């Protein structure tokens, strides 16, 4: 029942998105991006109410907390998208199409990661400590590591793709593949999709263990992931410039990862309630966002 409801919502929204509103490739306006952002956030909250009615308060708290964590962590992916669009000079009218198919790919890859993670946790209890350690190490890297620019051209999968696949020098509308002189060629648009898909796989290595730190319920893990990344496309067009002003979001995310990692490591001896966990996660993200606005560094 619950999976069926989720499937109907996702399929219906994808059909409305691509089949009606974005049938023709076009540049996404600020108003359109804002509208779709509100739609996906509202759908996520409505689905959270469904989880509450179907599974109870504990699962509803887990869904909201997992969705919130995934939403905050996904901000970093915005910079990968923007770097790829800039490096490959993707026309503005084609950017939505790439992200749409990229998210369809994420439906599959996230599912594989989540099923594998759940199987490992069910078979080997010690994997929980491994996931916790990964999150703590990632938090340390975010807090003390140096800021690195995103370089799509260094993507090893992209390098292999260029060696194995014929690519046209120019875009051919919204097409990923074209046939010329009896031979099939990939367009640069397909290379952008490769970068986005591989970056999502790397991103999932951090985000999925973080969500498993909140809940072991595969339904909650998967649905919270998907609702969070569906809204990411609109967010990319809406707040790309604003996100760069959230100077304290990255250390805030690091603290969230550290908290969830520690929670996983000490769960057997010091269990932390869902309510307290949500308060900590929500509080850290809120303080980071408000602090970025109030204490923004002066631009030189």
PDB file of C-alpha atoms in Angstrom, residues 54-299:
ATOM      1  CA  UNK A  54       0.088   5.007   8.085  1.00  0.00           C
ATOM      2  CA  UNK A  55       3.026   4.215  10.372  1.00  0.00           C
ATOM      3  CA  UNK A  56       2.747   6.513  13.381  1.00  0.00           C
ATOM      4  CA  UNK A  57       4.680   9.355  14.950  1.00  0.00           C
ATOM      5  CA  UNK A  58       8.080   7.643  15.192  1.00  0.00           C
ATOM      6  CA  UNK A  59       8.278   6.864  11.474  1.00  0.00           C
ATOM      7  CA  UNK A  60       6.976  10.336  10.602  1.00  0.00           C
ATOM      8  CA  UNK A  61       9.746  11.930  12.686  1.00  0.00           C
ATOM      9  CA  UNK A  62      12.290   9.675  11.000  1.00  0.00           C
ATOM     10  CA  UNK A  63      11.037  10.621   7.532  1.00  0.00           C
ATOM     11  CA  UNK A  64      11.176  14.353   8.234  1.00  0.00           C
ATOM     12  CA  UNK A  65      14.612  14.129   9.812  1.00  0.00           C
ATOM     13  CA  UNK A  66      15.970  11.992   6.946  1.00  0.00           C
ATOM     14  CA  UNK A  67      14.443  14.334   4.350  1.00  0.00           C
ATOM     15  CA  UNK A  68      15.910  17.371   6.111  1.00  0.00           C
ATOM     16  CA  UNK A  69      19.396  15.822   6.269  1.00  0.00           C
ATOM     17  CA  UNK A  70      19.256  14.748   2.626  1.00  0.00           C
ATOM     18  CA  UNK A  71      18.027  18.186   1.577  1.00  0.00           C
ATOM     19  CA  UNK A  72      20.888  19.928   3.385  1.00  0.00           C
ATOM     20  CA  UNK A  73      23.521  17.514   2.105  1.00  0.00           C
ATOM     21  CA  UNK A  74      22.286  17.835  -1.476  1.00  0.00           C
ATOM     22  CA  UNK A  75      23.258  21.503  -1.572  1.00  0.00           C
ATOM     23  CA  UNK A  76      26.825  20.484  -2.394  1.00  0.00           C
ATOM     24  CA  UNK A  77      25.532  18.755  -5.506  1.00  0.00           C
ATOM     25  CA  UNK A  78      24.303  22.108  -6.795  1.00  0.00           C
ATOM     26  CA  UNK A  79      27.895  23.203  -7.302  1.00  0.00           C
ATOM     27  CA  UNK A  80      28.666  20.062  -9.305  1.00  0.00           C
ATOM     28  CA  UNK A  81      25.665  20.757 -11.527  1.00  0.00           C
ATOM     29  CA  UNK A  82      26.667  24.384 -12.028  1.00  0.00           C
ATOM     30  CA  UNK A  83      30.296  23.476 -12.732  1.00  0.00           C
ATOM     31  CA  UNK A  84      29.228  20.891 -15.318  1.00  0.00           C
ATOM     32  CA  UNK A  85      26.843  23.331 -16.994  1.00  0.00           C
ATOM     33  CA  UNK A  86      29.574  25.957 -17.145  1.00  0.00           C
ATOM     34  CA  UNK A  87      32.374  23.635 -18.318  1.00  0.00           C
ATOM     35  CA  UNK A  88      30.273  22.108 -21.106  1.00  0.00           C
ATOM     36  CA  UNK A  89      28.553  25.425 -21.915  1.00  0.00           C
ATOM     37  CA  UNK A  90      25.129  23.796 -21.643  1.00  0.00           C
ATOM     38  CA  UNK A  91      22.443  26.090 -23.095  1.00  0.00           C
ATOM     39  CA  UNK A  92      20.036  27.265 -20.382  1.00  0.00           C
ATOM     40  CA  UNK A  93      17.051  25.751 -22.207  1.00  0.00           C
ATOM     41  CA  UNK A  94      18.627  22.244 -22.024  1.00  0.00           C
ATOM     42  CA  UNK A  95      19.672  22.236 -18.376  1.00  0.00           C
ATOM     43  CA  UNK A  96      16.321  21.085 -16.997  1.00  0.00           C
ATOM     44  CA  UNK A  97      16.282  18.125 -19.423  1.00  0.00           C
ATOM     45  CA  UNK A  98      19.681  16.910 -18.195  1.00  0.00           C
ATOM     46  CA  UNK A  99      18.683  17.170 -14.533  1.00  0.00           C
ATOM     47  CA  UNK A 100      15.379  15.399 -15.208  1.00  0.00           C
ATOM     48  CA  UNK A 101      17.064  12.329 -16.664  1.00  0.00           C
ATOM     49  CA  UNK A 102      19.798  12.550 -14.054  1.00  0.00           C
ATOM     50  CA  UNK A 103      17.208  12.208 -11.316  1.00  0.00           C
ATOM     51  CA  UNK A 104      15.590   9.268 -13.086  1.00  0.00           C
ATOM     52  CA  UNK A 105      18.996   7.592 -12.950  1.00  0.00           C
ATOM     53  CA  UNK A 106      19.234   8.457  -9.266  1.00  0.00           C
ATOM     54  CA  UNK A 107      15.967   6.586  -8.653  1.00  0.00           C
ATOM     55  CA  UNK A 108      17.796   3.416  -9.678  1.00  0.00           C
ATOM     56  CA  UNK A 109      21.251   4.045  -8.198  1.00  0.00           C
ATOM     57  CA  UNK A 110      19.869   5.213  -4.848  1.00  0.00           C
ATOM     58  CA  UNK A 111      17.677   2.130  -4.709  1.00  0.00           C
ATOM     59  CA  UNK A 112      20.681  -0.143  -5.283  1.00  0.00           C
ATOM     60  CA  UNK A 113      22.744   1.655  -2.609  1.00  0.00           C
ATOM     61  CA  UNK A 114      19.915   1.569  -0.079  1.00  0.00           C
ATOM     62  CA  UNK A 115      19.073  -2.114  -0.594  1.00  0.00           C
ATOM     63  CA  UNK A 116      22.775  -3.006  -0.324  1.00  0.00           C
ATOM     64  CA  UNK A 117      23.201  -0.896   2.812  1.00  0.00           C
ATOM     65  CA  UNK A 118      20.113  -2.382   4.452  1.00  0.00           C
ATOM     66  CA  UNK A 119      21.292  -5.921   3.627  1.00  0.00           C
ATOM     67  CA  UNK A 120      24.715  -5.247   5.112  1.00  0.00           C
ATOM     68  CA  UNK A 121      23.240  -3.761   8.285  1.00  0.00           C
ATOM     69  CA  UNK A 122      20.871  -6.719   8.656  1.00  0.00           C
ATOM     70  CA  UNK A 123      23.661  -9.280   8.149  1.00  0.00           C
ATOM     71  CA  UNK A 124      26.513  -7.585  10.028  1.00  0.00           C
ATOM     72  CA  UNK A 125      25.837  -5.389  13.051  1.00  0.00           C
ATOM     73  CA  UNK A 126      29.366  -3.970  12.945  1.00  0.00           C
ATOM     74  CA  UNK A 127      28.604  -2.255   9.620  1.00  0.00           C
ATOM     75  CA  UNK A 128      26.712   0.334  11.673  1.00  0.00           C
ATOM     76  CA  UNK A 129      30.018   1.352  13.266  1.00  0.00           C
ATOM     77  CA  UNK A 130      31.647   1.550   9.830  1.00  0.00           C
ATOM     78  CA  UNK A 131      28.880   3.855   8.595  1.00  0.00           C
ATOM     79  CA  UNK A 132      29.251   5.961  11.719  1.00  0.00           C
ATOM     80  CA  UNK A 133      33.019   6.228  11.240  1.00  0.00           C
ATOM     81  CA  UNK A 134      32.545   7.252   7.580  1.00  0.00           C
ATOM     82  CA  UNK A 135      30.243  10.073   8.656  1.00  0.00           C
ATOM     83  CA  UNK A 136      32.605  11.285  11.377  1.00  0.00           C
ATOM     84  CA  UNK A 137      35.588  11.264   8.977  1.00  0.00           C
ATOM     85  CA  UNK A 138      33.529  13.112   6.370  1.00  0.00           C
ATOM     86  CA  UNK A 139      32.581  15.696   8.987  1.00  0.00           C
ATOM     87  CA  UNK A 140      36.241  16.224   9.888  1.00  0.00           C
ATOM     88  CA  UNK A 141      37.122  16.622   6.203  1.00  0.00           C
ATOM     89  CA  UNK A 142      34.384  19.229   5.738  1.00  0.00           C
ATOM     90  CA  UNK A 143      35.409  21.149   8.864  1.00  0.00           C
ATOM     91  CA  UNK A 144      39.165  21.170   8.363  1.00  0.00           C
ATOM     92  CA  UNK A 145      39.685  20.379   4.676  1.00  0.00           C
ATOM     93  CA  UNK A 146      40.523  23.081   2.190  1.00  0.00           C
ATOM     94  CA  UNK A 147      37.882  24.284  -0.249  1.00  0.00           C
ATOM     95  CA  UNK A 148      38.453  22.666  -3.634  1.00  0.00           C
ATOM     96  CA  UNK A 149      37.059  23.797  -6.952  1.00  0.00           C
ATOM     97  CA  UNK A 150      34.931  21.350  -8.903  1.00  0.00           C
ATOM     98  CA  UNK A 151      36.631  20.059 -12.063  1.00  0.00           C
ATOM     99  CA  UNK A 152      34.240  18.012 -14.250  1.00  0.00           C
ATOM    100  CA  UNK A 153      37.032  17.302 -16.745  1.00  0.00           C
ATOM    101  CA  UNK A 154      38.857  15.240 -14.087  1.00  0.00           C
ATOM    102  CA  UNK A 155      35.957  12.805 -13.707  1.00  0.00           C
ATOM    103  CA  UNK A 156      37.501   9.364 -14.449  1.00  0.00           C
ATOM    104  CA  UNK A 157      34.229   7.977 -15.800  1.00  0.00           C
ATOM    105  CA  UNK A 158      34.025  10.916 -18.202  1.00  0.00           C
ATOM    106  CA  UNK A 159      37.591  10.264 -19.392  1.00  0.00           C
ATOM    107  CA  UNK A 160      36.714   6.618 -20.069  1.00  0.00           C
ATOM    108  CA  UNK A 161      33.506   7.670 -21.806  1.00  0.00           C
ATOM    109  CA  UNK A 162      35.434   9.936 -24.174  1.00  0.00           C
ATOM    110  CA  UNK A 163      37.789   7.097 -25.075  1.00  0.00           C
ATOM    111  CA  UNK A 164      35.027   4.606 -25.798  1.00  0.00           C
ATOM    112  CA  UNK A 165      32.249   6.701 -27.334  1.00  0.00           C
ATOM    113  CA  UNK A 166      32.103   8.932 -30.402  1.00  0.00           C
ATOM    114  CA  UNK A 167      30.940  12.408 -29.445  1.00  0.00           C
ATOM    115  CA  UNK A 168      29.660  15.220 -31.658  1.00  0.00           C
ATOM    116  CA  UNK A 169      31.397  18.588 -31.280  1.00  0.00           C
ATOM    117  CA  UNK A 170      28.103  20.478 -30.878  1.00  0.00           C
ATOM    118  CA  UNK A 171      24.741  20.076 -29.170  1.00  0.00           C
ATOM    119  CA  UNK A 172      21.829  18.772 -31.202  1.00  0.00           C
ATOM    120  CA  UNK A 173      18.838  20.174 -29.325  1.00  0.00           C
ATOM    121  CA  UNK A 174      17.689  18.019 -26.385  1.00  0.00           C
ATOM    122  CA  UNK A 175      19.061  14.814 -27.946  1.00  0.00           C
ATOM    123  CA  UNK A 176      21.566  12.632 -26.088  1.00  0.00           C
ATOM    124  CA  UNK A 177      22.278  10.450 -29.135  1.00  0.00           C
ATOM    125  CA  UNK A 178      22.237  11.238 -32.878  1.00  0.00           C
ATOM    126  CA  UNK A 179      22.805   9.154 -36.002  1.00  0.00           C
ATOM    127  CA  UNK A 180      25.132  10.582 -38.637  1.00  0.00           C
ATOM    128  CA  UNK A 181      26.401   8.827 -41.773  1.00  0.00           C
ATOM    129  CA  UNK A 182      24.993   5.552 -40.477  1.00  0.00           C
ATOM    130  CA  UNK A 183      26.860   5.809 -37.156  1.00  0.00           C
ATOM    131  CA  UNK A 184      25.569   6.647 -33.697  1.00  0.00           C
ATOM    132  CA  UNK A 185      27.197   9.525 -31.821  1.00  0.00           C
ATOM    133  CA  UNK A 186      26.729  10.837 -28.308  1.00  0.00           C
ATOM    134  CA  UNK A 187      26.165  14.573 -27.951  1.00  0.00           C
ATOM    135  CA  UNK A 188      27.875  16.720 -25.297  1.00  0.00           C
ATOM    136  CA  UNK A 189      24.551  16.589 -23.438  1.00  0.00           C
ATOM    137  CA  UNK A 190      25.136  12.903 -22.705  1.00  0.00           C
ATOM    138  CA  UNK A 191      28.580  13.706 -21.288  1.00  0.00           C
ATOM    139  CA  UNK A 192      26.978  16.214 -18.903  1.00  0.00           C
ATOM    140  CA  UNK A 193      24.520  13.519 -17.833  1.00  0.00           C
ATOM    141  CA  UNK A 194      27.439  11.136 -17.171  1.00  0.00           C
ATOM    142  CA  UNK A 195      29.080  13.735 -14.895  1.00  0.00           C
ATOM    143  CA  UNK A 196      25.847  14.340 -12.978  1.00  0.00           C
ATOM    144  CA  UNK A 197      25.117  10.630 -12.540  1.00  0.00           C
ATOM    145  CA  UNK A 198      28.620   9.757 -11.331  1.00  0.00           C
ATOM    146  CA  UNK A 199      28.652  12.720  -8.953  1.00  0.00           C
ATOM    147  CA  UNK A 200      25.369  11.477  -7.464  1.00  0.00           C
ATOM    148  CA  UNK A 201      26.912   8.047  -6.859  1.00  0.00           C
ATOM    149  CA  UNK A 202      29.814   9.673  -4.990  1.00  0.00           C
ATOM    150  CA  UNK A 203      27.401  11.896  -3.089  1.00  0.00           C
ATOM    151  CA  UNK A 204      25.315   8.866  -2.063  1.00  0.00           C
ATOM    152  CA  UNK A 205      28.330   7.379  -0.249  1.00  0.00           C
ATOM    153  CA  UNK A 206      27.945  10.140   2.373  1.00  0.00           C
ATOM    154  CA  UNK A 207      24.221  10.786   2.309  1.00  0.00           C
ATOM    155  CA  UNK A 208      22.817   7.259   2.515  1.00  0.00           C
ATOM    156  CA  UNK A 209      24.838   6.222   5.605  1.00  0.00           C
ATOM    157  CA  UNK A 210      23.651   9.476   7.199  1.00  0.00           C
ATOM    158  CA  UNK A 211      20.016   8.533   6.613  1.00  0.00           C
ATOM    159  CA  UNK A 212      20.643   5.002   7.926  1.00  0.00           C
ATOM    160  CA  UNK A 213      21.822   6.752  11.067  1.00  0.00           C
ATOM    161  CA  UNK A 214      18.262   8.040  11.433  1.00  0.00           C
ATOM    162  CA  UNK A 215      16.276   4.929  10.497  1.00  0.00           C
ATOM    163  CA  UNK A 216      16.731   1.340   9.306  1.00  0.00           C
ATOM    164  CA  UNK A 217      13.364   1.345   7.546  1.00  0.00           C
ATOM    165  CA  UNK A 218      14.155   0.968   3.814  1.00  0.00           C
ATOM    166  CA  UNK A 219      10.852   2.620   2.863  1.00  0.00           C
ATOM    167  CA  UNK A 220      11.662   5.731   4.902  1.00  0.00           C
ATOM    168  CA  UNK A 221      15.270   5.841   3.693  1.00  0.00           C
ATOM    169  CA  UNK A 222      14.334   5.564   0.013  1.00  0.00           C
ATOM    170  CA  UNK A 223      11.303   7.848  -0.048  1.00  0.00           C
ATOM    171  CA  UNK A 224      13.023  10.613   1.932  1.00  0.00           C
ATOM    172  CA  UNK A 225      15.994  10.413  -0.456  1.00  0.00           C
ATOM    173  CA  UNK A 226      13.842  10.625  -3.563  1.00  0.00           C
ATOM    174  CA  UNK A 227      11.636  13.472  -2.340  1.00  0.00           C
ATOM    175  CA  UNK A 228      14.749  15.447  -1.375  1.00  0.00           C
ATOM    176  CA  UNK A 229      16.551  15.029  -4.710  1.00  0.00           C
ATOM    177  CA  UNK A 230      13.415  15.633  -6.798  1.00  0.00           C
ATOM    178  CA  UNK A 231      13.271  19.162  -5.422  1.00  0.00           C
ATOM    179  CA  UNK A 232      16.959  19.637  -6.130  1.00  0.00           C
ATOM    180  CA  UNK A 233      16.426  20.510  -9.823  1.00  0.00           C
ATOM    181  CA  UNK A 234      14.187  23.465  -9.076  1.00  0.00           C
ATOM    182  CA  UNK A 235      16.479  24.471  -6.232  1.00  0.00           C
ATOM    183  CA  UNK A 236      19.398  24.545  -8.677  1.00  0.00           C
ATOM    184  CA  UNK A 237      17.676  27.170 -10.834  1.00  0.00           C
ATOM    185  CA  UNK A 238      16.192  29.048  -7.902  1.00  0.00           C
ATOM    186  CA  UNK A 239      18.974  29.558  -5.384  1.00  0.00           C
ATOM    187  CA  UNK A 240      22.210  28.832  -7.228  1.00  0.00           C
ATOM    188  CA  UNK A 241      23.502  32.305  -6.416  1.00  0.00           C
ATOM    189  CA  UNK A 242      21.926  32.427  -2.952  1.00  0.00           C
ATOM    190  CA  UNK A 243      23.452  29.109  -1.876  1.00  0.00           C
ATOM    191  CA  UNK A 244      26.916  30.589  -2.276  1.00  0.00           C
ATOM    192  CA  UNK A 245      26.008  33.069   0.460  1.00  0.00           C
ATOM    193  CA  UNK A 246      25.317  30.317   3.000  1.00  0.00           C
ATOM    194  CA  UNK A 247      28.874  30.530   4.284  1.00  0.00           C
ATOM    195  CA  UNK A 248      28.204  28.533   7.448  1.00  0.00           C
ATOM    196  CA  UNK A 249      26.088  25.792   5.880  1.00  0.00           C
ATOM    197  CA  UNK A 250      29.065  23.535   5.180  1.00  0.00           C
ATOM    198  CA  UNK A 251      30.320  23.517   8.806  1.00  0.00           C
ATOM    199  CA  UNK A 252      26.681  23.067   9.833  1.00  0.00           C
ATOM    200  CA  UNK A 253      26.412  20.012   7.584  1.00  0.00           C
ATOM    201  CA  UNK A 254      29.679  18.728   9.048  1.00  0.00           C
ATOM    202  CA  UNK A 255      28.238  18.975  12.557  1.00  0.00           C
ATOM    203  CA  UNK A 256      25.080  17.148  11.435  1.00  0.00           C
ATOM    204  CA  UNK A 257      27.163  14.326   9.942  1.00  0.00           C
ATOM    205  CA  UNK A 258      29.301  14.151  13.084  1.00  0.00           C
ATOM    206  CA  UNK A 259      26.200  14.005  15.274  1.00  0.00           C
ATOM    207  CA  UNK A 260      24.591  11.234  13.198  1.00  0.00           C
ATOM    208  CA  UNK A 261      27.897   9.344  13.061  1.00  0.00           C
ATOM    209  CA  UNK A 262      28.322   9.483  16.839  1.00  0.00           C
ATOM    210  CA  UNK A 263      24.658   8.515  17.245  1.00  0.00           C
ATOM    211  CA  UNK A 264      25.274   5.354  15.192  1.00  0.00           C
ATOM    212  CA  UNK A 265      28.415   4.441  17.122  1.00  0.00           C
ATOM    213  CA  UNK A 266      26.856   4.843  20.593  1.00  0.00           C
ATOM    214  CA  UNK A 267      23.334   3.645  19.690  1.00  0.00           C
ATOM    215  CA  UNK A 268      23.683   0.319  21.539  1.00  0.00           C
ATOM    216  CA  UNK A 269      24.610   1.940  24.850  1.00  0.00           C
ATOM    217  CA  UNK A 270      23.193   5.483  24.596  1.00  0.00           C
ATOM    218  CA  UNK A 271      20.083   5.486  22.396  1.00  0.00           C
ATOM    219  CA  UNK A 272      18.964   8.936  21.253  1.00  0.00           C
ATOM    220  CA  UNK A 273      15.261   9.532  20.707  1.00  0.00           C
ATOM    221  CA  UNK A 274      13.901  10.623  17.322  1.00  0.00           C
ATOM    222  CA  UNK A 275      12.515  13.824  18.835  1.00  0.00           C
ATOM    223  CA  UNK A 276      15.854  14.860  20.316  1.00  0.00           C
ATOM    224  CA  UNK A 277      17.697  13.863  17.150  1.00  0.00           C
ATOM    225  CA  UNK A 278      15.356  15.950  14.983  1.00  0.00           C
ATOM    226  CA  UNK A 279      15.766  18.914  17.342  1.00  0.00           C
ATOM    227  CA  UNK A 280      19.570  18.706  17.086  1.00  0.00           C
ATOM    228  CA  UNK A 281      19.651  18.268  13.296  1.00  0.00           C
ATOM    229  CA  UNK A 282      17.024  20.943  12.639  1.00  0.00           C
ATOM    230  CA  UNK A 283      18.654  23.302  15.138  1.00  0.00           C
ATOM    231  CA  UNK A 284      22.118  22.992  13.575  1.00  0.00           C
ATOM    232  CA  UNK A 285      20.844  23.615  10.039  1.00  0.00           C
ATOM    233  CA  UNK A 286      18.684  26.543  11.171  1.00  0.00           C
ATOM    234  CA  UNK A 287      21.501  28.197  13.115  1.00  0.00           C
ATOM    235  CA  UNK A 288      23.890  27.723  10.168  1.00  0.00           C
ATOM    236  CA  UNK A 289      21.427  29.334   7.750  1.00  0.00           C
ATOM    237  CA  UNK A 290      20.527  32.249  10.045  1.00  0.00           C
ATOM    238  CA  UNK A 291      24.178  32.756  10.998  1.00  0.00           C
ATOM    239  CA  UNK A 292      25.132  32.968   7.320  1.00  0.00           C
ATOM    240  CA  UNK A 293      22.616  35.759   6.876  1.00  0.00           C
ATOM    241  CA  UNK A 294      23.407  37.719  10.065  1.00  0.00           C
ATOM    242  CA  UNK A 295      27.180  37.273  10.132  1.00  0.00           C
ATOM    243  CA  UNK A 296      27.901  37.240   6.404  1.00  0.00           C
ATOM    244  CA  UNK A 297      31.583  38.022   5.674  1.00  0.00           C
ATOM    245  CA  UNK A 298      32.079  41.422   4.107  1.00  0.00           C
ATOM    246  CA  UNK A 299      32.777  41.260   0.395  1.00  0.00           C
TER     247      UNK A 299
END
